[in-house]
mmCIF file of C-alpha atoms in Angstrom:
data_model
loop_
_atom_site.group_PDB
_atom_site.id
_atom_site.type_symbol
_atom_site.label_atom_id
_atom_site.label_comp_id
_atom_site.label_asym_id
_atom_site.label_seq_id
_atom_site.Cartn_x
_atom_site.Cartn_y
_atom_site.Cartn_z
ATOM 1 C CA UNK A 136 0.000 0.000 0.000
ATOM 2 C CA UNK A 137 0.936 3.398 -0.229
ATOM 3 C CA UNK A 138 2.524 5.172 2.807
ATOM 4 C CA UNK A 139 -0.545 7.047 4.532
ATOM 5 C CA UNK A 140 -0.429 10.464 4.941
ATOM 6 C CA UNK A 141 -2.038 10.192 8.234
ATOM 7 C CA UNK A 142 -2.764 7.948 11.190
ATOM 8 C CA UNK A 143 -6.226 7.914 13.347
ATOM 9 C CA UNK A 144 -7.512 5.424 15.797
ATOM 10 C CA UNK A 145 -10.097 3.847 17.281
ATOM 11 C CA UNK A 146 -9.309 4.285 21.097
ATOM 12 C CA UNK A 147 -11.583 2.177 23.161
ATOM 13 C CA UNK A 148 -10.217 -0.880 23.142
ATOM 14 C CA UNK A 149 -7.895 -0.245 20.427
ATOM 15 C CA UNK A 150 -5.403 2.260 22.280
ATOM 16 C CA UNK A 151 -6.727 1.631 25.795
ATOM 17 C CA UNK A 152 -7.346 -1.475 28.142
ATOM 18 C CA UNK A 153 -11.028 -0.066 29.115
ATOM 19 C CA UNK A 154 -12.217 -3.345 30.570
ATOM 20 C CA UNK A 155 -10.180 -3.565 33.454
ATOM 21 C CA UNK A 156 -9.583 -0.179 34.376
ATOM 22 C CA UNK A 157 -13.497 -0.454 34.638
ATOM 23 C CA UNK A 158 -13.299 -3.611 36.954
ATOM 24 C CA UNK A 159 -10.442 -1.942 39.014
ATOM 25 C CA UNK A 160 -12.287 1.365 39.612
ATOM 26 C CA UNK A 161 -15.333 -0.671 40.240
ATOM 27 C CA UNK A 162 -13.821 -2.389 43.093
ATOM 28 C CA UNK A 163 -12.772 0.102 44.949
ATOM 29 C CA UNK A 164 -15.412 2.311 45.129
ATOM 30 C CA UNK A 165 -17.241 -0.889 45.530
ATOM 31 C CA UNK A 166 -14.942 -1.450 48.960
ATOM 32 C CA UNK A 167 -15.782 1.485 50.045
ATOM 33 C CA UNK A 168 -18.852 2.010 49.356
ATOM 34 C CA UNK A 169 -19.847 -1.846 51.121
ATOM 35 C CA UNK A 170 -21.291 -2.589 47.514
ATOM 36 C CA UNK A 171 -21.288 -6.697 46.703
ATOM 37 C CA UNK A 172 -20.883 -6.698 42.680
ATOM 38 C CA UNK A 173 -19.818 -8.694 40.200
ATOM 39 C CA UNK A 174 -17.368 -5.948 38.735
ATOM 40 C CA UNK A 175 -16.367 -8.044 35.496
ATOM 41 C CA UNK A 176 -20.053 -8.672 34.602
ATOM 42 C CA UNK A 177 -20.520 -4.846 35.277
ATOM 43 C CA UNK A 178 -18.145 -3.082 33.145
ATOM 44 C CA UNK A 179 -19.359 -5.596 30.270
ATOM 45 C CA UNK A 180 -22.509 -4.705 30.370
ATOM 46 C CA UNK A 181 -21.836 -1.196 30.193
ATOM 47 C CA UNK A 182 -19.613 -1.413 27.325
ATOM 48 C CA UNK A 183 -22.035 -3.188 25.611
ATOM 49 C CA UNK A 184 -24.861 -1.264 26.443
ATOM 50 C CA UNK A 185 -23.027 1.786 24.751
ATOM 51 C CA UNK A 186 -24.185 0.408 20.456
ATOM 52 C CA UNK A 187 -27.941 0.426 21.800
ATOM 53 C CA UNK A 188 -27.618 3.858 22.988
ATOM 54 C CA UNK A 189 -25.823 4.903 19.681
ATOM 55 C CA UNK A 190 -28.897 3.320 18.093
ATOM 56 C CA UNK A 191 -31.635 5.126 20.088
ATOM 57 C CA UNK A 192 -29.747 8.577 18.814
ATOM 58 C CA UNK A 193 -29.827 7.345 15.169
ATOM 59 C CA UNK A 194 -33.687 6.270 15.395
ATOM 60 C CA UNK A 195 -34.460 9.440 17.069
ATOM 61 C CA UNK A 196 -35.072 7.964 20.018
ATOM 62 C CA UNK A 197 -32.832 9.969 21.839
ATOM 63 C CA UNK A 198 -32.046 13.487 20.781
ATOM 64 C CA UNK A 199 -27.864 13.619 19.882
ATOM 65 C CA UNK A 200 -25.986 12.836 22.782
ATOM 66 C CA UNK A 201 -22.110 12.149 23.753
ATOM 67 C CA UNK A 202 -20.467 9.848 24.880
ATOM 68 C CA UNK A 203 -20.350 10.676 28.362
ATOM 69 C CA UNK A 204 -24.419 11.444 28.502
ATOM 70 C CA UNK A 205 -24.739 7.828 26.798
ATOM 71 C CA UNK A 206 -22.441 6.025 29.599
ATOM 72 C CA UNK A 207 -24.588 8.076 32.251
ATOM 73 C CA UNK A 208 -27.824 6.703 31.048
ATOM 74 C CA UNK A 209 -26.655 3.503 30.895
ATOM 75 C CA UNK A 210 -24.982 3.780 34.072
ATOM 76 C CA UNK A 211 -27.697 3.971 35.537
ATOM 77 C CA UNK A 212 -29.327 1.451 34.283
ATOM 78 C CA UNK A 213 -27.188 -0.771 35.398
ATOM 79 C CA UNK A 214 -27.227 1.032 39.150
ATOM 80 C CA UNK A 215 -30.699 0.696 39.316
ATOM 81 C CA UNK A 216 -31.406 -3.324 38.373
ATOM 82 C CA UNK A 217 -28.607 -4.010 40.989
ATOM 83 C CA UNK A 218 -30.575 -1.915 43.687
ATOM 84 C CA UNK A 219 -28.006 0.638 44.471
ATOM 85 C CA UNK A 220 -28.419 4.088 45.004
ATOM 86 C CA UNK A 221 -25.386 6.600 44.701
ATOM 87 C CA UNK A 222 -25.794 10.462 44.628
ATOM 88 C CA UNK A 223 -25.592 12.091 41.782
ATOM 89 C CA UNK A 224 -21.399 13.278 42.902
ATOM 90 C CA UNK A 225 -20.333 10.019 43.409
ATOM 91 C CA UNK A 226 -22.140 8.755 39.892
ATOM 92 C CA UNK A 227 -20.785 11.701 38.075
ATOM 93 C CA UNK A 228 -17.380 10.749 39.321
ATOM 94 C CA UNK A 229 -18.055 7.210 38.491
ATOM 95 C CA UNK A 230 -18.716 7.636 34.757
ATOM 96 C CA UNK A 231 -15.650 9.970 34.461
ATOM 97 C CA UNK A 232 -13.550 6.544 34.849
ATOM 98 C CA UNK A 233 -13.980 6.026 30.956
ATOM 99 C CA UNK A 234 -12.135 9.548 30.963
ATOM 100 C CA UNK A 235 -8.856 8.307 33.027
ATOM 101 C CA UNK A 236 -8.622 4.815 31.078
ATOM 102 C CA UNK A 237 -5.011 3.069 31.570
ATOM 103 C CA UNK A 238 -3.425 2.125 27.744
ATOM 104 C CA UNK A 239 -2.463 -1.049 26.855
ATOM 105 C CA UNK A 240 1.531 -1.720 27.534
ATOM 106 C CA UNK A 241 3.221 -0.878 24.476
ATOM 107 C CA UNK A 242 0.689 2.111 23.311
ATOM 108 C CA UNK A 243 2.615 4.994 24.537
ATOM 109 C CA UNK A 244 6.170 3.984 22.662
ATOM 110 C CA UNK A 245 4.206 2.520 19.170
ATOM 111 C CA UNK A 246 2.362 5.922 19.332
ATOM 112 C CA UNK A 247 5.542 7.622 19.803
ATOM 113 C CA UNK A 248 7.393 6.063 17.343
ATOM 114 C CA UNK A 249 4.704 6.184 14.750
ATOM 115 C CA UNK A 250 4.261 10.459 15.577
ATOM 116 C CA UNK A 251 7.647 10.591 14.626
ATOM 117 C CA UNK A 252 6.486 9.958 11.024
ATOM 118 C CA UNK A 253 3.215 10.412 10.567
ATOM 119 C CA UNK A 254 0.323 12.992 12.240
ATOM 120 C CA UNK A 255 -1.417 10.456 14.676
ATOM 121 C CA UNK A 256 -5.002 11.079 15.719
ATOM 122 C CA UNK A 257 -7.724 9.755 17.388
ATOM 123 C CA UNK A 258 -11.265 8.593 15.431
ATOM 124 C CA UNK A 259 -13.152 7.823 18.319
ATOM 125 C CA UNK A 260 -16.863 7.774 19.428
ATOM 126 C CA UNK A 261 -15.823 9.138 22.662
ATOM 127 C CA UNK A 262 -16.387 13.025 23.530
ATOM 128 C CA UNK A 263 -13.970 15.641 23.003
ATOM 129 C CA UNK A 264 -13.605 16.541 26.337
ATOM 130 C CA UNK A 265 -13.209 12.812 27.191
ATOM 131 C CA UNK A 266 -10.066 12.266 24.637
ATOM 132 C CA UNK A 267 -8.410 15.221 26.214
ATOM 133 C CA UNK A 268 -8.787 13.922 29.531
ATOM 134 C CA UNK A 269 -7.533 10.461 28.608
ATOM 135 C CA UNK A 270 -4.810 11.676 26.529
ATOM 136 C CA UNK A 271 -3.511 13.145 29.877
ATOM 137 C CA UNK A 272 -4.158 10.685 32.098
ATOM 138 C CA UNK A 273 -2.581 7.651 29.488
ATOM 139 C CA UNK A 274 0.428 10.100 27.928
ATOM 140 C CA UNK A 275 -1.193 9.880 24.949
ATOM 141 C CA UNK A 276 0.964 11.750 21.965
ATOM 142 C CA UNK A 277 -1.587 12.786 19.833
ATOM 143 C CA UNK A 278 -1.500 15.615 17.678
ATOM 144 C CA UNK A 279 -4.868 16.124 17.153
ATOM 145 C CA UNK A 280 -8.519 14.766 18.856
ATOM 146 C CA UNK A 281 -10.805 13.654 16.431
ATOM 147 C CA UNK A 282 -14.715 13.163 18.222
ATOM 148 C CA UNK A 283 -17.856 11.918 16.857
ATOM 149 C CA UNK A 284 -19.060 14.858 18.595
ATOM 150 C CA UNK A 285 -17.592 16.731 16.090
ATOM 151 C CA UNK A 286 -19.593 15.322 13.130
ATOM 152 C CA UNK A 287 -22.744 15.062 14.972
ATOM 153 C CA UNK A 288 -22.614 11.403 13.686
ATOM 154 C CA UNK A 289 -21.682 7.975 15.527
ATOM 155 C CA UNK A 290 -18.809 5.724 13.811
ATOM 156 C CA UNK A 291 -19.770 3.185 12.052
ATOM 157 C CA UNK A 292 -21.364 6.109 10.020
ATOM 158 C CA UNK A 293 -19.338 7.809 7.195
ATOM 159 C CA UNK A 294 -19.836 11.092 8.291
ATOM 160 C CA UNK A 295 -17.201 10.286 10.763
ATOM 161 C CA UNK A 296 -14.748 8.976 8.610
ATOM 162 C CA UNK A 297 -14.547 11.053 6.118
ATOM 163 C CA UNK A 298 -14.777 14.148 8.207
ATOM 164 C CA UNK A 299 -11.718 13.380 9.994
ATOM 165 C CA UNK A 300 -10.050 12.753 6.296
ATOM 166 C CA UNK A 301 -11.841 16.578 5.358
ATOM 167 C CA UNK A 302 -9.729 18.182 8.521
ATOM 168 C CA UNK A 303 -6.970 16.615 7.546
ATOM 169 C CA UNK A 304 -6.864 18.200 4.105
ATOM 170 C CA UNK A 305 -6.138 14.389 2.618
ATOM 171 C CA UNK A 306 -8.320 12.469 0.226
ATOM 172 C CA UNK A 307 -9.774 9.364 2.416
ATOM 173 C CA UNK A 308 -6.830 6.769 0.450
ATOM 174 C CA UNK A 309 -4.337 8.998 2.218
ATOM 175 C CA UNK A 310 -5.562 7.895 5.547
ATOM 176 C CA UNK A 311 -4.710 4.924 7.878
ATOM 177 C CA UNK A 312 -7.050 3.455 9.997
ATOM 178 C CA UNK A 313 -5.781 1.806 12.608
ATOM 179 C CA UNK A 314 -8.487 -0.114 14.978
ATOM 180 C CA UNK A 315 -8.772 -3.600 17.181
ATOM 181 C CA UNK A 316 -12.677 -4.210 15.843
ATOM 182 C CA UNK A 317 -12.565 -5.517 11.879
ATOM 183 C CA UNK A 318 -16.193 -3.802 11.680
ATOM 184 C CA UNK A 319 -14.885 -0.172 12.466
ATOM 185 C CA UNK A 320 -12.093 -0.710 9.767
ATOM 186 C CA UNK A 321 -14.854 -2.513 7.337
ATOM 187 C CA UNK A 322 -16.399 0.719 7.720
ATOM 188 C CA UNK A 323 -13.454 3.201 7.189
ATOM 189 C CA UNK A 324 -12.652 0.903 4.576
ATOM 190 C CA UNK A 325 -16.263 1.389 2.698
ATOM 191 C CA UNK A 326 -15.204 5.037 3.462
ATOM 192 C CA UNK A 327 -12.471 4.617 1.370
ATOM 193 C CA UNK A 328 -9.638 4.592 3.939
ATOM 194 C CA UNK A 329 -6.754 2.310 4.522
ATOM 195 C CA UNK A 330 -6.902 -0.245 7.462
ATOM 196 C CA UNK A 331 -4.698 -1.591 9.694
ATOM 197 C CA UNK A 332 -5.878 -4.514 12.176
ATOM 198 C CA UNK A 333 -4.111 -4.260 15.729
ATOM 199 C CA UNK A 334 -4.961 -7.647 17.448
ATOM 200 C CA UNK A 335 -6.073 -7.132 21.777
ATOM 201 C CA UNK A 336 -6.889 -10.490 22.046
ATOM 202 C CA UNK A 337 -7.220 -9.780 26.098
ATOM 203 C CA UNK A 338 -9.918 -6.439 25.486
ATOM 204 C CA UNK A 339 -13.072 -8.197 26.474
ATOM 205 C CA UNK A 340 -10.641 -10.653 29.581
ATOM 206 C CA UNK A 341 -8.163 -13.751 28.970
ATOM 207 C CA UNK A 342 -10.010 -16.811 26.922
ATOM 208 C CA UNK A 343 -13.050 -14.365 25.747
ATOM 209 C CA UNK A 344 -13.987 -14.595 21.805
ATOM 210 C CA UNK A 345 -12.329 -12.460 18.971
ATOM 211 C CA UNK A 346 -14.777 -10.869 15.890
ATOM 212 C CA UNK A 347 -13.559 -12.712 13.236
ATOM 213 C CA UNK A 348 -11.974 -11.246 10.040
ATOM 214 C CA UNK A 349 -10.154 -12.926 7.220
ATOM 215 C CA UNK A 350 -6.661 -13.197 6.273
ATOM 216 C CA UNK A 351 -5.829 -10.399 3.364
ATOM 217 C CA UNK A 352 -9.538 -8.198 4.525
ATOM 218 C CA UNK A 353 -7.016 -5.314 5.458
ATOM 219 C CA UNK A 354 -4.014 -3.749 4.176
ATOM 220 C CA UNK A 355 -2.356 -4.047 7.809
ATOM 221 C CA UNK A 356 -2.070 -6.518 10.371
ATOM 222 C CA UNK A 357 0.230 -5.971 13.423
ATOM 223 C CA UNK A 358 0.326 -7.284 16.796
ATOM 224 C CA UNK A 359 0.143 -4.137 18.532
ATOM 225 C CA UNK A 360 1.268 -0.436 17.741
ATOM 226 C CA UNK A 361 5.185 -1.368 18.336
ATOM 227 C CA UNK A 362 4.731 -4.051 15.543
ATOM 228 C CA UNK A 363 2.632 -1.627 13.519
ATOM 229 C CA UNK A 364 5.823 0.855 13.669
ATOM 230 C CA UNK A 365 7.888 -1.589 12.456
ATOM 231 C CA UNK A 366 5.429 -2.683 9.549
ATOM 232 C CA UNK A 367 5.119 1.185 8.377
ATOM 233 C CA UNK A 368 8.831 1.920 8.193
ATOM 234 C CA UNK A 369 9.359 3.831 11.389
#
C-alpha cells in the first residue's frame, strides 16, 4: 500500500485497556462504598450497552448525545437493576472513569514512534472533552482529537470517517485506519480509507472470543502499535 499520509484510531479498546480499568475502579469504590458486585459482569454490560444507545440517537429515540451522557444513562441502568443508590457526585465521578482509562503496555512507545512519522489522531466515538482527559491521564501523543461529537454522527457512520479525512486536508486513500474491531475498519474501509488490524486479544478478559476477520480483509495486520511501527517503516 501506499505510505498514509495520516494515522487515526479507534481508542476504546484499540489504544486503551477499558475493561479492566473499569473492573479496578469498580472495586474500589465498591470497597468502600460496602457494595457486593460482580465488577467483570458490570463493566461488560456497560460497554455493551453503549451500540444500543448509539442506536436510540440514530432512530431518534434519543435526541444527539455524547459519549459521556450515553455512559450516564446507561450507568444507571445498570445502578438501578442491581438496587443501588449513589448520589448524583459520586455517579458523576463514576462515569468519568472512561475519561482516566489506563493504555495497553506498548501504546505509549508505538504511538511515539509512529508520531515521529506520521500525524497520529484519534477517530473515536468518545467526547472531546473525554479524549483530552484520557490523553492526559494515558500520555497519549496525539497531535490532534478527532470526536464523533464533532460530526454530529456515531462511527460506524461515514460522516465520521470522512470528516476526519476533510480536517486533515487528505483524500480518504491517504488515511490509515488503525483499529482492534474488523467492523470499524470494514467501515473506514467502505469510506475509502486504509486499514490496519491491531490484534487485543485480552480487550473483552483472557479466553473471551475475537470478531472474526479474514486473512488479506485489510491492508495491515500488526500485533500491537510497536509491531505496527515496524510494519510502516518507522
Amino acid at each position: 500500500m501506499n505510505a498514509p499520509g495520516a494515522l487515526v484510531f479507534d481508542v476504546f479498546g484499540t489504544v486503551v485497556d477499558w475493561r479492566s480499568t473499569v473492573i479496578a475502579e469498580g472495586r474500589m469504590r465498591g470497597a468502600r462504598l460496602g457494595l457486593d458486585v460482580d465488577w467483570a459482569a458490570f463493566a461488560d454490560e456497560w460497554r455493551a450497552g453503549y451500540p444500543l444507545a448509539m442506536d436510540e440517537v440514530r432512530r431518534g429515540a434519543l435526541p444527539w448525545t455524547n459519549l459521556d451522557g450515553l455512559h450516564r444513562r446507561i450507568l444507571d441502568r445498570l445502578l438501578a437493576a442491581r438496587g443501588i443508590v449513589l448520589d448524583d457526585a459520586e455517579a458523576a465521578e463514576f462515569n468519568r472513569v472512561w475519561h482516566r482509562l489506563d493504555p495497553w503496555p506498548d501504546t505509549v512507545e508505538g504511538l511515539t514512534r509512529l508520531k515521529a512519522r506520521f500525524p497520529v489522531a484519534t477517530l473515536s466515538n468518545g467526547n472531546v472533552r473525554l479524549l483530552v482527559d484520557m490523553a492526559r491521564h494515558a500520555g497519549l501523543p496525539w497531535d490532534a482529537i478527532f470526536s464523533a461529537e464533532m460530526f454530529g454522527h456515531y462511527k460506524p457512520d461515514p460522516e465520521v470517517y470522512l470528516g476526519a479525512c476533510r480536517l486533515l486536508d487528505l483524500l480518504p486513500s491517504q488515511v490509515l485506519m488503525v483499529a482492534a474491531h474488523p467492523s470499524d475498519l470494514r467501515a473506514a474501509r467502505a469510506a475509502g480509507l486504509m486499514t490496519a488490524y491491531v490484534s487485543r486479544p485480552l480487550e473483552r478478559g483472557a479466553g473471551a472470543a475475537m470478531a472474526p476477520w479474514s486473512d488479506g480483509e485489510f491492508d495491515l495486520v500488526a500485533d500491537d502499535f510497536v509491531d505496527l511501527a515496524r510494519r510502516l517503516g518507522v
